[in-house]
PDB file of C-alpha atoms in Angstrom:
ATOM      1  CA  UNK A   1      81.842-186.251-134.529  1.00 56.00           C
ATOM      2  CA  UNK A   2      83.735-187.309-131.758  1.00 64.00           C
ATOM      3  CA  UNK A   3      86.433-190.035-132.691  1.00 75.00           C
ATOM      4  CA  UNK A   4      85.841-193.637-130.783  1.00 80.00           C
ATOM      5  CA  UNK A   5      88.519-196.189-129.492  1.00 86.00           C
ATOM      6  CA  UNK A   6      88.411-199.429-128.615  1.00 86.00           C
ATOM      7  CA  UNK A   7      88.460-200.925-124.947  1.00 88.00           C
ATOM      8  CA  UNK A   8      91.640-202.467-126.020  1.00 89.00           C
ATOM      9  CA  UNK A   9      93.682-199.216-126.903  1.00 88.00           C
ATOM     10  CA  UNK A  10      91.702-197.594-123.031  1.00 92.00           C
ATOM     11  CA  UNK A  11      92.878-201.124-121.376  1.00 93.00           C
ATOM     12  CA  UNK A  12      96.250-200.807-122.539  1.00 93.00           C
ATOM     13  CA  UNK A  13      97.982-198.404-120.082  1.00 95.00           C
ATOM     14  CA  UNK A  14      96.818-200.937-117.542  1.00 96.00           C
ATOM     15  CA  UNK A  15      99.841-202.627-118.514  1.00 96.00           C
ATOM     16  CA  UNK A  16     102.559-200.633-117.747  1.00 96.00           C
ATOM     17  CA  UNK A  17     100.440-199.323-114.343  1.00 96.00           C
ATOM     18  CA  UNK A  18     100.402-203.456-113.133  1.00 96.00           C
ATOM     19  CA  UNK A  19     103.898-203.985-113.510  1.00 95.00           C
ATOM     20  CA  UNK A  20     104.786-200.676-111.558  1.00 94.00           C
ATOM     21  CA  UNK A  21     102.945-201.186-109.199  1.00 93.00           C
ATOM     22  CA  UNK A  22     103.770-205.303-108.987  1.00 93.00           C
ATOM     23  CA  UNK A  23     107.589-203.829-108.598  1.00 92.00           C
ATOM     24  CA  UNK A  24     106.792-201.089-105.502  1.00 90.00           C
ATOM     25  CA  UNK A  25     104.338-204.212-103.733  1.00 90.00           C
ATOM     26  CA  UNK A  26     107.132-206.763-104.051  1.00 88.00           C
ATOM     27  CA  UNK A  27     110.323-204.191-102.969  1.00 84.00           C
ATOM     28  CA  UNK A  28     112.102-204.231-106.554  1.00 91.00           C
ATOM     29  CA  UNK A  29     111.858-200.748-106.691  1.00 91.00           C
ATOM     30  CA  UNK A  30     115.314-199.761-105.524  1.00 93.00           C
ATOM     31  CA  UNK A  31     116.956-202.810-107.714  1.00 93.00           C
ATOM     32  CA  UNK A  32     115.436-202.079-110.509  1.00 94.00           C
ATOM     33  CA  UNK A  33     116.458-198.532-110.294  1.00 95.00           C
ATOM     34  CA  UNK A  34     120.299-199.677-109.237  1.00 95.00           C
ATOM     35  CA  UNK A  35     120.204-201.792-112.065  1.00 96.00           C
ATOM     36  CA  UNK A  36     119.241-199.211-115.140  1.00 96.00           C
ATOM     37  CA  UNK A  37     120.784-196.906-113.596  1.00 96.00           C
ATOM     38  CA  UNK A  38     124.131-198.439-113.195  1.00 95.00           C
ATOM     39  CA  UNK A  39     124.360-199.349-116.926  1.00 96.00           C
ATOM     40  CA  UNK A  40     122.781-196.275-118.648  1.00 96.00           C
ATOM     41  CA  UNK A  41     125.331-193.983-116.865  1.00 94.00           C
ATOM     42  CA  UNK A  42     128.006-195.537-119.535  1.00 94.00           C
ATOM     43  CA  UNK A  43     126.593-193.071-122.076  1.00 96.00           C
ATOM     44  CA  UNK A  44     127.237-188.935-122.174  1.00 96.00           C
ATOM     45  CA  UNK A  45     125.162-187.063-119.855  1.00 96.00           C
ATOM     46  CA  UNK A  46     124.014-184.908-122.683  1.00 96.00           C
ATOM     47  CA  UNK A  47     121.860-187.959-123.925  1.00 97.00           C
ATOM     48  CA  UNK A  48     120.208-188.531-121.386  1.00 97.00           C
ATOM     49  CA  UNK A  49     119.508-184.505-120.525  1.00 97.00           C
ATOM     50  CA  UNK A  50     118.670-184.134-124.412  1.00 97.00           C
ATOM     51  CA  UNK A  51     116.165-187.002-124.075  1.00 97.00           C
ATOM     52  CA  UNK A  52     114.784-186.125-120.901  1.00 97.00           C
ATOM     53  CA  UNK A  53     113.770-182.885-122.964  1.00 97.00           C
ATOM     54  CA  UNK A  54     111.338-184.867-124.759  1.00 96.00           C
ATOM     55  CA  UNK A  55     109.683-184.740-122.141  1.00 96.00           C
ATOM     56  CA  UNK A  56     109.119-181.594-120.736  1.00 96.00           C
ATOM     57  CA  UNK A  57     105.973-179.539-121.293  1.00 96.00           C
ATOM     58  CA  UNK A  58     107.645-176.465-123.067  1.00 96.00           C
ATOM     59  CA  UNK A  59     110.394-177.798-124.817  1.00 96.00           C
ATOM     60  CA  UNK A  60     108.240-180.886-126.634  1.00 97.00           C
ATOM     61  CA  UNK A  61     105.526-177.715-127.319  1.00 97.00           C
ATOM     62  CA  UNK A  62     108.012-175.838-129.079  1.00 97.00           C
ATOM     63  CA  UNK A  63     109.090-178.725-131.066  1.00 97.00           C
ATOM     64  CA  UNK A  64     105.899-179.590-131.931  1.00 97.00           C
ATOM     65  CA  UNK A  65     105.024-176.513-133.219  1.00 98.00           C
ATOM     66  CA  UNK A  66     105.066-176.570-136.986  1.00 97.00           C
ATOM     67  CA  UNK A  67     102.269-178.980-136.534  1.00 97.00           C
ATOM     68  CA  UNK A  68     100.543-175.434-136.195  1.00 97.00           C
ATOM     69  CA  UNK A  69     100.585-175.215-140.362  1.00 95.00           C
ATOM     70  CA  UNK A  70     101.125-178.785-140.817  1.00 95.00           C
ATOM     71  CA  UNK A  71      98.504-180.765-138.993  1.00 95.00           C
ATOM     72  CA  UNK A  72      96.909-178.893-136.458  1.00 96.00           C
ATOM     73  CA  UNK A  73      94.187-180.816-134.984  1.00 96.00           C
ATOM     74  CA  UNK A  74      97.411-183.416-134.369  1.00 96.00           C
ATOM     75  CA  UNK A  75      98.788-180.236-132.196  1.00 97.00           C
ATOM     76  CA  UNK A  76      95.797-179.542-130.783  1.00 97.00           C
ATOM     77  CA  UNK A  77      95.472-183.003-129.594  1.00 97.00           C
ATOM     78  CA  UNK A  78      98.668-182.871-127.809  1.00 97.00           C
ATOM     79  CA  UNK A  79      98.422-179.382-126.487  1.00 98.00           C
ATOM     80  CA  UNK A  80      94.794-181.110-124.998  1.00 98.00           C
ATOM     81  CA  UNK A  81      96.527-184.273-123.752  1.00 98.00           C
ATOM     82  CA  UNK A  82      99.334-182.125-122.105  1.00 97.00           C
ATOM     83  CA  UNK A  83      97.150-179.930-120.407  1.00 96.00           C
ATOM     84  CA  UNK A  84      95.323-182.771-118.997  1.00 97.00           C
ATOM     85  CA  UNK A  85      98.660-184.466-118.417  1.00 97.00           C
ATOM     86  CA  UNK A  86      99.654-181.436-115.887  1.00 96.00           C
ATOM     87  CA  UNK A  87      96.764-181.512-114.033  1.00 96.00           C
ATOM     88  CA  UNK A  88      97.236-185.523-113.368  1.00 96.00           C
ATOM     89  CA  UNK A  89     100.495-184.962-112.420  1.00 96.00           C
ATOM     90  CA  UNK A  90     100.333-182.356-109.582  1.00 95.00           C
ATOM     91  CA  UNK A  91      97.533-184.097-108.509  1.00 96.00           C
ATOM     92  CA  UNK A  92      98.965-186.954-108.059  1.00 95.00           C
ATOM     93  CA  UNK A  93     102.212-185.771-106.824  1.00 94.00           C
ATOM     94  CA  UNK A  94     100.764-184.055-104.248  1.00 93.00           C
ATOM     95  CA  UNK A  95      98.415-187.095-102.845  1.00 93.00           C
ATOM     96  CA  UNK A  96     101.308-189.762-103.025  1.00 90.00           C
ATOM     97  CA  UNK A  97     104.160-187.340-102.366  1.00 88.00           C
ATOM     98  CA  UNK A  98     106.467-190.484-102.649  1.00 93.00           C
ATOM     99  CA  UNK A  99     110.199-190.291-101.970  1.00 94.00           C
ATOM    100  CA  UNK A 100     112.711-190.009-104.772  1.00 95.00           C
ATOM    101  CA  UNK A 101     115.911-191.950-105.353  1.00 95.00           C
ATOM    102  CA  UNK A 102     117.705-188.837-103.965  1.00 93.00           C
ATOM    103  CA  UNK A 103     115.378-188.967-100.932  1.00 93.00           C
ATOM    104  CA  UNK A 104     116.041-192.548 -99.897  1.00 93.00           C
ATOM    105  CA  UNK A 105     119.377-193.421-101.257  1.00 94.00           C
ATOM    106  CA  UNK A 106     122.793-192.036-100.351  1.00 92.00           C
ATOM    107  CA  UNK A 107     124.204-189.379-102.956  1.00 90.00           C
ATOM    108  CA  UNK A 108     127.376-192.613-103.457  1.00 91.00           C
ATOM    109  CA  UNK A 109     124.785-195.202-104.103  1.00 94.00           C
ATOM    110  CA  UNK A 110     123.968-193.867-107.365  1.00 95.00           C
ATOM    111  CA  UNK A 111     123.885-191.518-111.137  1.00 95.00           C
ATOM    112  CA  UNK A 112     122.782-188.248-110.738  1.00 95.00           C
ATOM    113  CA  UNK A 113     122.645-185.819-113.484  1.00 94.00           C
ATOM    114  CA  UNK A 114     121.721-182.310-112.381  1.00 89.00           C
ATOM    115  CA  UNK A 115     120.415-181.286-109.147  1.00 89.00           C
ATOM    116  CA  UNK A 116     118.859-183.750-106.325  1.00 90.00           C
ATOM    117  CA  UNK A 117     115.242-183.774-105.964  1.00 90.00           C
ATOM    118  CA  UNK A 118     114.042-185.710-103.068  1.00 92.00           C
ATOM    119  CA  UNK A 119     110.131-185.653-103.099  1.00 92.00           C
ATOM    120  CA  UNK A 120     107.105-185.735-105.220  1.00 91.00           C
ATOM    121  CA  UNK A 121     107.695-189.172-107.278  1.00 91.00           C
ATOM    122  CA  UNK A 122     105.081-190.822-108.748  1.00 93.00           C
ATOM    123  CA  UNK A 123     104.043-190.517-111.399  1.00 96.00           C
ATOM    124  CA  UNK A 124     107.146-189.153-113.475  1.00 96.00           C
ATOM    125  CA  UNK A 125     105.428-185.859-115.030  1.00 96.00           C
ATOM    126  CA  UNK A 126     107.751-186.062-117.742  1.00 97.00           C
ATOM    127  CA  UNK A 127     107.636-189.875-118.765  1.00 98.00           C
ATOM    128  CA  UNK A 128     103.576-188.743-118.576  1.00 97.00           C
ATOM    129  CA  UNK A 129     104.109-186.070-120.754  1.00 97.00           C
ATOM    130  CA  UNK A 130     105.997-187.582-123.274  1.00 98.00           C
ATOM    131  CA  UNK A 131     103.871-190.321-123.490  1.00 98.00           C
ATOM    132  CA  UNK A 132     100.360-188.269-123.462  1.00 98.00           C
ATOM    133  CA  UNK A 133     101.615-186.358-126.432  1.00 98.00           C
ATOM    134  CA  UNK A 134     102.685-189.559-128.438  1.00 97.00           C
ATOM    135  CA  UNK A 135      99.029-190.896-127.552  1.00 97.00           C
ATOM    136  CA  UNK A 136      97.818-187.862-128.506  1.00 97.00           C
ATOM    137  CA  UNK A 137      99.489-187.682-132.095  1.00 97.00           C
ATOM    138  CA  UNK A 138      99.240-191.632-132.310  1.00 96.00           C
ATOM    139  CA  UNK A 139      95.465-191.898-132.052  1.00 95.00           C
ATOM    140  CA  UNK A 140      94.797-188.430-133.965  1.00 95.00           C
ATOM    141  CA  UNK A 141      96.161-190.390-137.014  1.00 92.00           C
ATOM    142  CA  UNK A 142      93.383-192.617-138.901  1.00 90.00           C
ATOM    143  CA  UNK A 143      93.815-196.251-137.781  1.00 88.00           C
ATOM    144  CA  UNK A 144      95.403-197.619-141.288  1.00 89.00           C
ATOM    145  CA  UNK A 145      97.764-194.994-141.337  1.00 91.00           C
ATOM    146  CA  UNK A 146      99.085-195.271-137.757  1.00 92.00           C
ATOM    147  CA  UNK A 147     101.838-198.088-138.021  1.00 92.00           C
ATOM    148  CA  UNK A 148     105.222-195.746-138.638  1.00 94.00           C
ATOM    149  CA  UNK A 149     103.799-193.736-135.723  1.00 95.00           C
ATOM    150  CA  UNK A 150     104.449-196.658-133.248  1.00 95.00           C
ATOM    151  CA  UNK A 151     108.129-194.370-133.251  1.00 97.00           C
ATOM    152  CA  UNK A 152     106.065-192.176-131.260  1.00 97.00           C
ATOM    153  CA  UNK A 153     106.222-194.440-128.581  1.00 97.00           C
ATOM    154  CA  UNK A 154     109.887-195.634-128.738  1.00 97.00           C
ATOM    155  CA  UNK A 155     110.773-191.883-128.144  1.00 97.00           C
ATOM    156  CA  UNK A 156     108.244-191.682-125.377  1.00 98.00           C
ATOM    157  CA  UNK A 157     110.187-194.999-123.689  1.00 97.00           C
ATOM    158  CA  UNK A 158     113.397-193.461-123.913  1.00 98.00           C
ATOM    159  CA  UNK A 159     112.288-190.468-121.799  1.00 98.00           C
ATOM    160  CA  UNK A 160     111.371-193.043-119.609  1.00 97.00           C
ATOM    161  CA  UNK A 161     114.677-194.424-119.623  1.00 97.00           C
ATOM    162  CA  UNK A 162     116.147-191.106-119.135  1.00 97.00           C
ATOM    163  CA  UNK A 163     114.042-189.980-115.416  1.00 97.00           C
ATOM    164  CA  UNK A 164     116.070-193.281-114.344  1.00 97.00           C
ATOM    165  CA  UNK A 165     119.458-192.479-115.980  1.00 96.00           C
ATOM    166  CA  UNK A 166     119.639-189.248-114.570  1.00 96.00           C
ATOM    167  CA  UNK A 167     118.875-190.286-111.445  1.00 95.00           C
ATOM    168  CA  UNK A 168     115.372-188.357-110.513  1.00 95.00           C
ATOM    169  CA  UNK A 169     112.570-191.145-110.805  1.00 96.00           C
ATOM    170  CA  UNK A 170     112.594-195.086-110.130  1.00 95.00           C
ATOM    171  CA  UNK A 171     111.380-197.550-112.365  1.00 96.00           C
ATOM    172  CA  UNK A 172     107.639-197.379-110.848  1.00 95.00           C
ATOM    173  CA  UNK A 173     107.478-194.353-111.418  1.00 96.00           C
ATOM    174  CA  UNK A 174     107.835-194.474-114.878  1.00 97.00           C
ATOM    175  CA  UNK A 175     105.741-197.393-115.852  1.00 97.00           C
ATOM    176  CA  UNK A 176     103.025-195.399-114.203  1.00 97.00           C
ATOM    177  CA  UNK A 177     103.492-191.925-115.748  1.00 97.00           C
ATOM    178  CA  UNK A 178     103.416-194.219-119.214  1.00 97.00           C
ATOM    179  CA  UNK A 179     100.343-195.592-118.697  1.00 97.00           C
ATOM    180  CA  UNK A 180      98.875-192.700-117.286  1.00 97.00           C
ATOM    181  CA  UNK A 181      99.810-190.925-120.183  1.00 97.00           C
ATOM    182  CA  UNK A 182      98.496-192.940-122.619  1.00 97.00           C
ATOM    183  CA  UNK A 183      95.155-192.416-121.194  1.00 97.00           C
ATOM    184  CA  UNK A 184      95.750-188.338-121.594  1.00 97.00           C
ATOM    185  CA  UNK A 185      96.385-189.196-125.123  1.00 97.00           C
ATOM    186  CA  UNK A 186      93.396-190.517-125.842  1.00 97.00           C
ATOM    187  CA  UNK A 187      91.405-188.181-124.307  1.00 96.00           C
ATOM    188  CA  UNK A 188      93.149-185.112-125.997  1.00 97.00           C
ATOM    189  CA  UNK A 189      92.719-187.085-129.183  1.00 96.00           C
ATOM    190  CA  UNK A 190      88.922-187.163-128.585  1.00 95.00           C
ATOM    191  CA  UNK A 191      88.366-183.650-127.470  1.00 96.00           C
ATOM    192  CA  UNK A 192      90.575-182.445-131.075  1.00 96.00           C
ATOM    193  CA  UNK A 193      88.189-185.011-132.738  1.00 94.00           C
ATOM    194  CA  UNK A 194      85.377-182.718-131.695  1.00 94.00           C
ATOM    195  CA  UNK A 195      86.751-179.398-133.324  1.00 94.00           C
ATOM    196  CA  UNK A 196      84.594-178.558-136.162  1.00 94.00           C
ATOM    197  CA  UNK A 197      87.267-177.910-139.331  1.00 91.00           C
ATOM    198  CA  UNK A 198      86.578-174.189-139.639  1.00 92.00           C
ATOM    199  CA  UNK A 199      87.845-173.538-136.243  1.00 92.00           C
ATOM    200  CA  UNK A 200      91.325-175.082-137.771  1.00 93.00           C
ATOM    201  CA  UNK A 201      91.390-172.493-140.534  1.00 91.00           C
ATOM    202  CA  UNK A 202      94.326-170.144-140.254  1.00 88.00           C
ATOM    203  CA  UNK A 203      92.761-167.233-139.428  1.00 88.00           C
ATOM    204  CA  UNK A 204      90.099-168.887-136.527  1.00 92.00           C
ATOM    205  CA  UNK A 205      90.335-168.000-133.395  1.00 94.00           C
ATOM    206  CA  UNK A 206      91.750-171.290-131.589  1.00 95.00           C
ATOM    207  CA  UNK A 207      94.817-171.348-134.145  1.00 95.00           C
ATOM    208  CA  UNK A 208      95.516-167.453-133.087  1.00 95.00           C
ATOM    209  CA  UNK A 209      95.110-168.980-129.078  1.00 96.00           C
ATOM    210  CA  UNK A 210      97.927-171.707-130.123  1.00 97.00           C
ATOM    211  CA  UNK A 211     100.189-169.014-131.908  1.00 96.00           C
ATOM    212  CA  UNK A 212      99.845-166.594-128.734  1.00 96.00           C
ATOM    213  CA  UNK A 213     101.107-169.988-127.114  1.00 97.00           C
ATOM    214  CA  UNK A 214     104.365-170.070-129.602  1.00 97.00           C
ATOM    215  CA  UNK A 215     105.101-166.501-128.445  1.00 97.00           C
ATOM    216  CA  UNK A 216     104.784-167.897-124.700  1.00 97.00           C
ATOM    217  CA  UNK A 217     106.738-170.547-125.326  1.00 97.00           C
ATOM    218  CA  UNK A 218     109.520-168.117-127.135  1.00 97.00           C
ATOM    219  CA  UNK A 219     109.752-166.080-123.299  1.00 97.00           C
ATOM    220  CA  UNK A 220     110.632-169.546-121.271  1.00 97.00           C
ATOM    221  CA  UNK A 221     112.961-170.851-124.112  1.00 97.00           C
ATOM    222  CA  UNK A 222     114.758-167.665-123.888  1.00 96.00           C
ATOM    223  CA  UNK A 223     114.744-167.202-119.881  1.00 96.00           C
ATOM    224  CA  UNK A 224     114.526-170.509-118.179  1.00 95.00           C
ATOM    225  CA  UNK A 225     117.015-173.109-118.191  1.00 95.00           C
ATOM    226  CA  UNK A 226     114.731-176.582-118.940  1.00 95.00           C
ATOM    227  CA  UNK A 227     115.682-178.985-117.045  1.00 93.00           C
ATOM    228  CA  UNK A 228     119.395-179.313-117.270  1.00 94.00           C
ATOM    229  CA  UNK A 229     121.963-176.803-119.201  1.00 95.00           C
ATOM    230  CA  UNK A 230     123.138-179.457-121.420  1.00 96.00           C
ATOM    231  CA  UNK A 231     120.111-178.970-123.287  1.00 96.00           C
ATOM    232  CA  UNK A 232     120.638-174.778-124.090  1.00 96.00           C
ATOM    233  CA  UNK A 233     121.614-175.786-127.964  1.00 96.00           C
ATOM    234  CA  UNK A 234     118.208-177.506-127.838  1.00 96.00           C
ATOM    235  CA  UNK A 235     116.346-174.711-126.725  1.00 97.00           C
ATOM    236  CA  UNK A 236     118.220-172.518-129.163  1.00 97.00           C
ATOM    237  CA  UNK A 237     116.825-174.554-132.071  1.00 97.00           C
ATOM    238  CA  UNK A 238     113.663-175.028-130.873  1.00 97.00           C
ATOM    239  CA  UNK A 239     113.768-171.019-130.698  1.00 98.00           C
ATOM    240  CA  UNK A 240     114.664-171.060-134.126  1.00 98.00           C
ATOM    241  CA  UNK A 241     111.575-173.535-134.730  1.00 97.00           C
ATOM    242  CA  UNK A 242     108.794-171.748-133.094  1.00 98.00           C
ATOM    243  CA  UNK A 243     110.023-168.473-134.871  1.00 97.00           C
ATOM    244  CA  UNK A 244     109.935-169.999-138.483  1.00 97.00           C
ATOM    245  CA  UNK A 245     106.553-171.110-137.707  1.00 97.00           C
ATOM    246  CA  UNK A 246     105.153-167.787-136.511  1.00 97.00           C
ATOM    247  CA  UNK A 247     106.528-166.156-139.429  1.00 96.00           C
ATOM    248  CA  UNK A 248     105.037-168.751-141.489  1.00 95.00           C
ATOM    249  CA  UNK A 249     101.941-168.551-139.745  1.00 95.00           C
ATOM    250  CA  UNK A 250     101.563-164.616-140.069  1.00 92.00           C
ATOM    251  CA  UNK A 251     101.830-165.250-144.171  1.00 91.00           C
ATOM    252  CA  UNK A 252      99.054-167.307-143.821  1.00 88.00           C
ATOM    253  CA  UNK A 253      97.134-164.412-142.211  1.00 83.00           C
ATOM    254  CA  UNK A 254      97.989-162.163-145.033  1.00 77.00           C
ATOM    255  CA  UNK A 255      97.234-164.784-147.755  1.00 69.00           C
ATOM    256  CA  UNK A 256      93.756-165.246-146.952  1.00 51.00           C
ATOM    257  CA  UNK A 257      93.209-161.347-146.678  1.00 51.00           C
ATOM    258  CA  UNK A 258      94.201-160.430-150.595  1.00 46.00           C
TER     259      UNK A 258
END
């Protein structure tokens, strides 16, 4: 049976979507911007780059992944609210195809960390990720259990915080890619909701699909850079993660055979 939320938790990304777009209407977008990212530069560019992970589609996959043995109708709500995540963002991208800071601002007048990117804004696709996947985890968990996963959130913020520290989204941006991902999470939350328990058993096909995913996941940790160098001893861990799992996962297989 589908899971059902309330119109408060489906109004609440309105929110963050207001504000944003209160601060493009009214021309705060650049001060805003100038302002957090003027003070957040104080800190090591490998926080920021580290955070910023967080948020990317791969890297927040592969540390999600033990959820595959742990919890996985939690993973399978994320991997749902990603996917729908991605599509929203290019979508979007592509019909606003907003300026960055890089594309308005000179290179002097602020922070950048890592290579300029001057086009395709709004919404920030990882501030929506990051934030689709805490939804997703968030409202997977039954309501009276839900309260220590509010950290789910704080972590989705600071990859907020992050697109603006290193320079590659403005404040709008942001506050729209969070509510927008909010929404993702619930919706990957109700489509795991609908998958009948057996198809959650280790050896069922859909757990197999997610596995195959792991082994994906294994061939862009080990060949792409995500997002910024900084974060290689991340992706070396999170190499380290997804392989425990699988081998974890493959004793499963051969548990249930004997």
């Amino acid at each position: 049976m589908a899971t059902r939320f309330s119109w408060v938790a489906w109004s609440i990304p309105l929110i963050p979507i207001g504000i944003g777009a209160a601060l493009y209407f009214t021309d705060a977008q650049q001060s805003t911007f100038l302002a957090i990212n003027s003070v957040t530069r104080l800190a090591p560019d490998w926080i920021w780059t580290w955070i910023t992970f967080l948020g990317n589609g791969w890297g927040v996959f592969a540390l999600s992944f033990p959820l595959l043995i742990l919890a996985p109708r939690t993973l399978s709500a994320g991997i749902f609210a990603g996917g729908v995540a991605a599509i929203v963002s290019a979508v979007l991208k592509n019909a606003f195809s907003l300026p960055r800071p890089a594309g308005i601002l000179q290179e002097h007048e602020f922070y950048r960390i890592g290579e300029a990117v001057f086009h395709k804004a709004m919404p920030s696709g990882h501030t929506l990720t990051a934030f689709a996947v805490a939804g997703a985890y968030f409202f997977t968990v039954p309501a009276e259990k839900r309260k220590p996963f509010v950290l789910l959130f704080i972590a989705a913020s600071a990859v907020a915080l992050s697109r603006n520290a290193i320079g590659a989204h403005w404040l709008t941006d942001v506050l729209v890619g969070a509510g927008l991902g909010i929404w993702c999470g619930l919706i990957g939350a109700k489509l795991a909701s609908l998958l009948p328990n057996k198809q959650l058993s280790p050896r069922s096909t859909w757990p197999r699909v997610i596995a195959i995913g792991g082994l994906a996941s294994l061939y862009v940790l080990l060949t792409q850079t995500l997002d910024h160098p900084l974060n290689m001893p991340l992706q070396y861990a999170c190499i380290a993660l997804v392989l425990l799992t699988l081998v974890l996962f493959l004793q499963q297989q051969s548990r249930r055979r004997i």
